[in-house]
Amino acid sequence: MNYLSESEKILILIGPSAVGKSTIINSLYNYNLIDVTPIWTTRAKRTNEYTNTPEHKFVSDLEFDQLKVNNYFLETVSHFGLQRYGVSKIISPRQNHLPTIILRADYVSLFQKHYANTVVYQIECSYQDAKNRLIKRELSKNEIDARMKEFNKELKLGSKIADSIFMNIDIDQTINEIRGCLVKDFKIK
């Protein structure tokens, strides 16, 4: 597998839980604009989530530990209790595709220790819209409360580090706005 050099430009998508990051990533991926390096995670797959989503690789705790022991990850973190996440080296994208990764705002600086040439897009929505989306995911009340507790803090931090911010009121409009910014920020056609 070929990996991106540390000097090449990478798109980082950030935003609190349930703002639409995965939907946007999947759409941009289906438009053949981006290639996504997945985040490895021990969290359970959501009922509406495919096993082979471009943004996540779901593994058991044992598999995660083995990858970590073998120095596969650049960085690992725990979030929302027992869920662990690992970031590997960025996979070189196909020709005319942008290398992309989804991160939480508080982990961007960890990632930038390895890849400093980044463009950060923050996705936002209202607190209530995010909460409604989490409820639709059939998460436990404790998990919804934990994620929503972090919502405003993540928005604030993300707004400080984002190069562009997109309010996700209408998903199709948001995707089109992002596509326009990709042309400007990455000089794509």
PDB file of C-alpha atoms in Angstrom:
ATOM      1  CA  MET A   1       0.000   0.000   0.000  1.00  0.00           C
ATOM      2  CA  ASN A   2       1.257   3.473  -0.874  1.00  0.00           C
ATOM      3  CA  TYR A   3       1.087   6.252   1.664  1.00  0.00           C
ATOM      4  CA  LEU A   4       0.919  10.001   1.180  1.00  0.00           C
ATOM      5  CA  SER A   5       4.047  12.010   1.779  1.00  0.00           C
ATOM      6  CA  GLU A   6       3.879  14.181   4.876  1.00  0.00           C
ATOM      7  CA  SER A   7       4.110  17.367   2.776  1.00  0.00           C
ATOM      8  CA  GLU A   8       1.028  16.771   0.616  1.00  0.00           C
ATOM      9  CA  LYS A   9      -2.233  18.602   1.333  1.00  0.00           C
ATOM     10  CA  ILE A  10      -5.019  16.711   3.160  1.00  0.00           C
ATOM     11  CA  LEU A  11      -8.666  17.561   3.722  1.00  0.00           C
ATOM     12  CA  ILE A  12      -9.806  17.121   7.335  1.00  0.00           C
ATOM     13  CA  LEU A  13     -13.531  17.123   8.037  1.00  0.00           C
ATOM     14  CA  ILE A  14     -14.499  17.976  11.618  1.00  0.00           C
ATOM     15  CA  GLY A  15     -17.668  18.660  13.590  1.00  0.00           C
ATOM     16  CA  PRO A  16     -19.582  17.352  16.588  1.00  0.00           C
ATOM     17  CA  SER A  17     -21.485  14.076  16.533  1.00  0.00           C
ATOM     18  CA  ALA A  18     -24.482  13.919  14.184  1.00  0.00           C
ATOM     19  CA  VAL A  19     -23.813  17.049  12.131  1.00  0.00           C
ATOM     20  CA  GLY A  20     -23.635  15.037   8.890  1.00  0.00           C
ATOM     21  CA  LYS A  21     -19.926  14.323   8.444  1.00  0.00           C
ATOM     22  CA  SER A  22     -20.380  10.707   7.341  1.00  0.00           C
ATOM     23  CA  THR A  23     -23.166  11.584   4.902  1.00  0.00           C
ATOM     24  CA  ILE A  24     -20.999  14.304   3.377  1.00  0.00           C
ATOM     25  CA  ILE A  25     -17.921  12.082   3.190  1.00  0.00           C
ATOM     26  CA  ASN A  26     -19.909   9.324   1.498  1.00  0.00           C
ATOM     27  CA  SER A  27     -21.377  11.764  -1.012  1.00  0.00           C
ATOM     28  CA  LEU A  28     -18.005  13.301  -1.907  1.00  0.00           C
ATOM     29  CA  TYR A  29     -16.574   9.789  -2.176  1.00  0.00           C
ATOM     30  CA  ASN A  30     -19.422   8.750  -4.509  1.00  0.00           C
ATOM     31  CA  TYR A  31     -18.770  11.877  -6.635  1.00  0.00           C
ATOM     32  CA  ASN A  32     -15.201  10.546  -7.062  1.00  0.00           C
ATOM     33  CA  LEU A  33     -13.712  13.664  -5.488  1.00  0.00           C
ATOM     34  CA  ILE A  34     -12.028  12.188  -2.428  1.00  0.00           C
ATOM     35  CA  ASP A  35     -10.370   9.066  -1.114  1.00  0.00           C
ATOM     36  CA  VAL A  36     -10.818   8.553   2.592  1.00  0.00           C
ATOM     37  CA  THR A  37      -8.309   7.097   4.989  1.00  0.00           C
ATOM     38  CA  PRO A  38     -10.515   5.385   7.540  1.00  0.00           C
ATOM     39  CA  ILE A  39     -10.387   5.795  11.274  1.00  0.00           C
ATOM     40  CA  TRP A  40     -10.055   2.415  12.973  1.00  0.00           C
ATOM     41  CA  THR A  41     -12.491   2.026  15.833  1.00  0.00           C
ATOM     42  CA  THR A  42     -13.706  -0.429  18.424  1.00  0.00           C
ATOM     43  CA  ARG A  43     -17.135   1.204  18.532  1.00  0.00           C
ATOM     44  CA  ALA A  44     -20.097  -0.832  17.393  1.00  0.00           C
ATOM     45  CA  LYS A  45     -21.378  -0.286  13.895  1.00  0.00           C
ATOM     46  CA  ARG A  46     -24.653   1.634  13.809  1.00  0.00           C
ATOM     47  CA  THR A  47     -27.722  -0.191  12.541  1.00  0.00           C
ATOM     48  CA  ASN A  48     -27.856   2.008   9.425  1.00  0.00           C
ATOM     49  CA  GLU A  49     -24.097   1.893   8.829  1.00  0.00           C
ATOM     50  CA  TYR A  50     -22.411  -0.407   6.345  1.00  0.00           C
ATOM     51  CA  THR A  51     -19.519  -2.560   7.512  1.00  0.00           C
ATOM     52  CA  ASN A  52     -17.256  -1.169   4.786  1.00  0.00           C
ATOM     53  CA  THR A  53     -17.901   2.551   5.061  1.00  0.00           C
ATOM     54  CA  PRO A  54     -15.033   4.605   3.647  1.00  0.00           C
ATOM     55  CA  GLU A  55     -14.556   6.576   6.876  1.00  0.00           C
ATOM     56  CA  HIS A  56     -14.406   3.744   9.454  1.00  0.00           C
ATOM     57  CA  LYS A  57     -12.903   0.308   9.897  1.00  0.00           C
ATOM     58  CA  PHE A  58     -14.649  -1.556  12.687  1.00  0.00           C
ATOM     59  CA  VAL A  59     -12.427  -3.907  14.679  1.00  0.00           C
ATOM     60  CA  SER A  60     -12.569  -5.809  17.924  1.00  0.00           C
ATOM     61  CA  ASP A  61     -10.555  -4.725  20.957  1.00  0.00           C
ATOM     62  CA  LEU A  62      -8.151  -7.584  20.263  1.00  0.00           C
ATOM     63  CA  GLU A  63      -7.621  -6.516  16.625  1.00  0.00           C
ATOM     64  CA  PHE A  64      -7.147  -2.900  17.715  1.00  0.00           C
ATOM     65  CA  ASP A  65      -4.555  -3.948  20.309  1.00  0.00           C
ATOM     66  CA  GLN A  66      -2.680  -5.996  17.693  1.00  0.00           C
ATOM     67  CA  LEU A  67      -2.581  -3.070  15.252  1.00  0.00           C
ATOM     68  CA  LYS A  68      -1.336  -0.815  18.036  1.00  0.00           C
ATOM     69  CA  VAL A  69       1.384  -3.271  19.089  1.00  0.00           C
ATOM     70  CA  ASN A  70       2.521  -3.473  15.455  1.00  0.00           C
ATOM     71  CA  ASN A  71       2.849   0.348  15.297  1.00  0.00           C
ATOM     72  CA  TYR A  72       0.174   0.616  12.616  1.00  0.00           C
ATOM     73  CA  PHE A  73      -1.330   3.766  14.124  1.00  0.00           C
ATOM     74  CA  LEU A  74       0.142   7.257  14.096  1.00  0.00           C
ATOM     75  CA  GLU A  75      -2.073   8.133  17.063  1.00  0.00           C
ATOM     76  CA  THR A  76      -4.762   6.447  19.178  1.00  0.00           C
ATOM     77  CA  VAL A  77      -7.359   7.984  21.482  1.00  0.00           C
ATOM     78  CA  SER A  78     -10.318   6.926  23.592  1.00  0.00           C
ATOM     79  CA  HIS A  79     -13.601   8.745  23.389  1.00  0.00           C
ATOM     80  CA  PHE A  80     -17.042   8.446  24.948  1.00  0.00           C
ATOM     81  CA  GLY A  81     -15.886   5.883  27.452  1.00  0.00           C
ATOM     82  CA  LEU A  82     -14.663   2.594  26.074  1.00  0.00           C
ATOM     83  CA  GLN A  83     -14.580   3.403  22.356  1.00  0.00           C
ATOM     84  CA  ARG A  84     -11.093   3.604  20.915  1.00  0.00           C
ATOM     85  CA  TYR A  85     -10.011   5.217  17.677  1.00  0.00           C
ATOM     86  CA  GLY A  86      -6.761   4.919  15.730  1.00  0.00           C
ATOM     87  CA  VAL A  87      -5.371   6.933  12.823  1.00  0.00           C
ATOM     88  CA  SER A  88      -3.000   5.247  10.399  1.00  0.00           C
ATOM     89  CA  LYS A  89      -0.763   6.819   7.786  1.00  0.00           C
ATOM     90  CA  ILE A  90      -2.758   8.504   5.040  1.00  0.00           C
ATOM     91  CA  ILE A  91      -3.299   6.288   2.017  1.00  0.00           C
ATOM     92  CA  SER A  92      -2.264   7.860  -1.305  1.00  0.00           C
ATOM     93  CA  PRO A  93      -5.420   8.753  -3.184  1.00  0.00           C
ATOM     94  CA  ARG A  94      -6.267   7.722  -6.703  1.00  0.00           C
ATOM     95  CA  GLN A  95      -5.369  10.206  -9.406  1.00  0.00           C
ATOM     96  CA  ASN A  96      -7.528  13.361  -9.245  1.00  0.00           C
ATOM     97  CA  HIS A  97      -8.883  12.438  -5.795  1.00  0.00           C
ATOM     98  CA  LEU A  98      -8.213  14.345  -2.594  1.00  0.00           C
ATOM     99  CA  PRO A  99      -6.817  12.604   0.489  1.00  0.00           C
ATOM    100  CA  THR A 100      -9.389  13.003   3.248  1.00  0.00           C
ATOM    101  CA  ILE A 101      -9.948  12.034   6.862  1.00  0.00           C
ATOM    102  CA  ILE A 102     -12.642  12.697   9.492  1.00  0.00           C
ATOM    103  CA  LEU A 103     -11.380  13.794  12.906  1.00  0.00           C
ATOM    104  CA  ARG A 104     -12.699  15.365  16.064  1.00  0.00           C
ATOM    105  CA  ALA A 105     -11.586  18.978  16.487  1.00  0.00           C
ATOM    106  CA  ASP A 106      -9.561  18.211  19.606  1.00  0.00           C
ATOM    107  CA  TYR A 107      -7.489  15.633  17.695  1.00  0.00           C
ATOM    108  CA  VAL A 108      -6.532  17.796  14.717  1.00  0.00           C
ATOM    109  CA  SER A 109      -3.337  19.042  16.398  1.00  0.00           C
ATOM    110  CA  LEU A 110      -2.276  15.431  17.105  1.00  0.00           C
ATOM    111  CA  PHE A 111      -2.757  14.595  13.442  1.00  0.00           C
ATOM    112  CA  GLN A 112      -0.945  17.720  12.263  1.00  0.00           C
ATOM    113  CA  LYS A 113       2.201  16.526  14.077  1.00  0.00           C
ATOM    114  CA  HIS A 114       2.408  13.975  11.250  1.00  0.00           C
ATOM    115  CA  TYR A 115       0.755  15.830   8.357  1.00  0.00           C
ATOM    116  CA  ALA A 116       0.978  19.609   8.706  1.00  0.00           C
ATOM    117  CA  ASN A 117      -0.366  20.615   5.264  1.00  0.00           C
ATOM    118  CA  THR A 118      -4.098  20.427   5.958  1.00  0.00           C
ATOM    119  CA  VAL A 119      -7.312  22.176   5.033  1.00  0.00           C
ATOM    120  CA  VAL A 120      -9.932  21.855   7.774  1.00  0.00           C
ATOM    121  CA  TYR A 121     -13.660  22.027   7.037  1.00  0.00           C
ATOM    122  CA  GLN A 122     -16.058  22.133   9.973  1.00  0.00           C
ATOM    123  CA  ILE A 123     -19.618  20.871   9.536  1.00  0.00           C
ATOM    124  CA  GLU A 124     -22.211  22.380  11.864  1.00  0.00           C
ATOM    125  CA  CYS A 125     -25.911  22.075  12.577  1.00  0.00           C
ATOM    126  CA  SER A 126     -28.192  23.135  15.386  1.00  0.00           C
ATOM    127  CA  TYR A 127     -27.984  21.452  18.766  1.00  0.00           C
ATOM    128  CA  GLN A 128     -31.536  20.129  18.403  1.00  0.00           C
ATOM    129  CA  ASP A 129     -30.937  18.736  14.891  1.00  0.00           C
ATOM    130  CA  ALA A 130     -27.878  16.856  16.137  1.00  0.00           C
ATOM    131  CA  LYS A 131     -29.767  15.500  19.143  1.00  0.00           C
ATOM    132  CA  ASN A 132     -32.647  14.346  16.915  1.00  0.00           C
ATOM    133  CA  ARG A 133     -30.205  12.530  14.635  1.00  0.00           C
ATOM    134  CA  LEU A 134     -28.613  10.767  17.604  1.00  0.00           C
ATOM    135  CA  ILE A 135     -32.040   9.680  18.827  1.00  0.00           C
ATOM    136  CA  LYS A 136     -32.757   8.208  15.375  1.00  0.00           C
ATOM    137  CA  ARG A 137     -29.548   6.164  15.700  1.00  0.00           C
ATOM    138  CA  GLU A 138     -31.150   4.431  18.679  1.00  0.00           C
ATOM    139  CA  LEU A 139     -28.241   5.185  20.994  1.00  0.00           C
ATOM    140  CA  SER A 140     -28.633   4.850  24.727  1.00  0.00           C
ATOM    141  CA  LYS A 141     -29.661   7.942  26.667  1.00  0.00           C
ATOM    142  CA  ASN A 142     -26.237   7.934  28.357  1.00  0.00           C
ATOM    143  CA  GLU A 143     -24.405   7.940  25.017  1.00  0.00           C
ATOM    144  CA  ILE A 144     -26.641  10.674  23.595  1.00  0.00           C
ATOM    145  CA  ASP A 145     -26.087  12.768  26.732  1.00  0.00           C
ATOM    146  CA  ALA A 146     -22.308  12.228  26.553  1.00  0.00           C
ATOM    147  CA  ARG A 147     -22.148  13.270  22.911  1.00  0.00           C
ATOM    148  CA  MET A 148     -24.411  16.286  23.379  1.00  0.00           C
ATOM    149  CA  LYS A 149     -22.443  17.395  26.436  1.00  0.00           C
ATOM    150  CA  GLU A 150     -19.460  17.896  24.091  1.00  0.00           C
ATOM    151  CA  PHE A 151     -21.467  19.532  21.265  1.00  0.00           C
ATOM    152  CA  ASN A 152     -20.953  23.251  21.999  1.00  0.00           C
ATOM    153  CA  LYS A 153     -17.363  22.763  23.139  1.00  0.00           C
ATOM    154  CA  GLU A 154     -16.542  21.004  19.847  1.00  0.00           C
ATOM    155  CA  LEU A 155     -18.228  23.712  17.773  1.00  0.00           C
ATOM    156  CA  LYS A 156     -16.251  26.412  19.571  1.00  0.00           C
ATOM    157  CA  LEU A 157     -12.917  24.635  19.225  1.00  0.00           C
ATOM    158  CA  GLY A 158     -13.605  23.713  15.610  1.00  0.00           C
ATOM    159  CA  SER A 159     -14.484  27.285  14.696  1.00  0.00           C
ATOM    160  CA  LYS A 160     -11.016  28.343  15.902  1.00  0.00           C
ATOM    161  CA  ILE A 161      -9.155  25.851  13.705  1.00  0.00           C
ATOM    162  CA  ALA A 162     -11.415  25.464  10.655  1.00  0.00           C
ATOM    163  CA  ASP A 163     -10.433  27.027   7.351  1.00  0.00           C
ATOM    164  CA  SER A 164     -14.104  26.933   6.273  1.00  0.00           C
ATOM    165  CA  ILE A 165     -17.358  26.319   8.161  1.00  0.00           C
ATOM    166  CA  PHE A 166     -20.495  24.827   6.604  1.00  0.00           C
ATOM    167  CA  MET A 167     -23.924  24.972   8.246  1.00  0.00           C
ATOM    168  CA  ASN A 168     -25.736  21.745   7.403  1.00  0.00           C
ATOM    169  CA  ILE A 169     -29.368  22.754   7.157  1.00  0.00           C
ATOM    170  CA  ASP A 170     -29.936  21.091   3.776  1.00  0.00           C
ATOM    171  CA  ILE A 171     -27.507  18.242   3.041  1.00  0.00           C
ATOM    172  CA  ASP A 172     -27.515  18.664  -0.751  1.00  0.00           C
ATOM    173  CA  GLN A 173     -26.826  22.383  -0.476  1.00  0.00           C
ATOM    174  CA  THR A 174     -24.037  21.748   2.041  1.00  0.00           C
ATOM    175  CA  ILE A 175     -22.409  19.181  -0.241  1.00  0.00           C
ATOM    176  CA  ASN A 176     -22.544  21.611  -3.175  1.00  0.00           C
ATOM    177  CA  GLU A 177     -20.975  24.360  -1.046  1.00  0.00           C
ATOM    178  CA  ILE A 178     -18.188  22.006  -0.031  1.00  0.00           C
ATOM    179  CA  ARG A 179     -17.610  20.945  -3.626  1.00  0.00           C
ATOM    180  CA  GLY A 180     -17.184  24.631  -4.521  1.00  0.00           C
ATOM    181  CA  CYS A 181     -14.641  25.124  -1.749  1.00  0.00           C
ATOM    182  CA  LEU A 182     -12.700  22.040  -2.825  1.00  0.00           C
ATOM    183  CA  VAL A 183     -12.190  23.641  -6.222  1.00  0.00           C
ATOM    184  CA  LYS A 184     -10.778  26.764  -4.574  1.00  0.00           C
ATOM    185  CA  ASP A 185      -8.730  25.111  -1.821  1.00  0.00           C
ATOM    186  CA  PHE A 186      -7.324  22.205  -3.808  1.00  0.00           C
ATOM    187  CA  LYS A 187      -7.377  23.640  -7.354  1.00  0.00           C
ATOM    188  CA  ILE A 188      -9.491  20.777  -8.688  1.00  0.00           C
ATOM    189  CA  LYS A 189     -11.815  20.961 -11.680  1.00  0.00           C
TER     190      LYS A 189
END
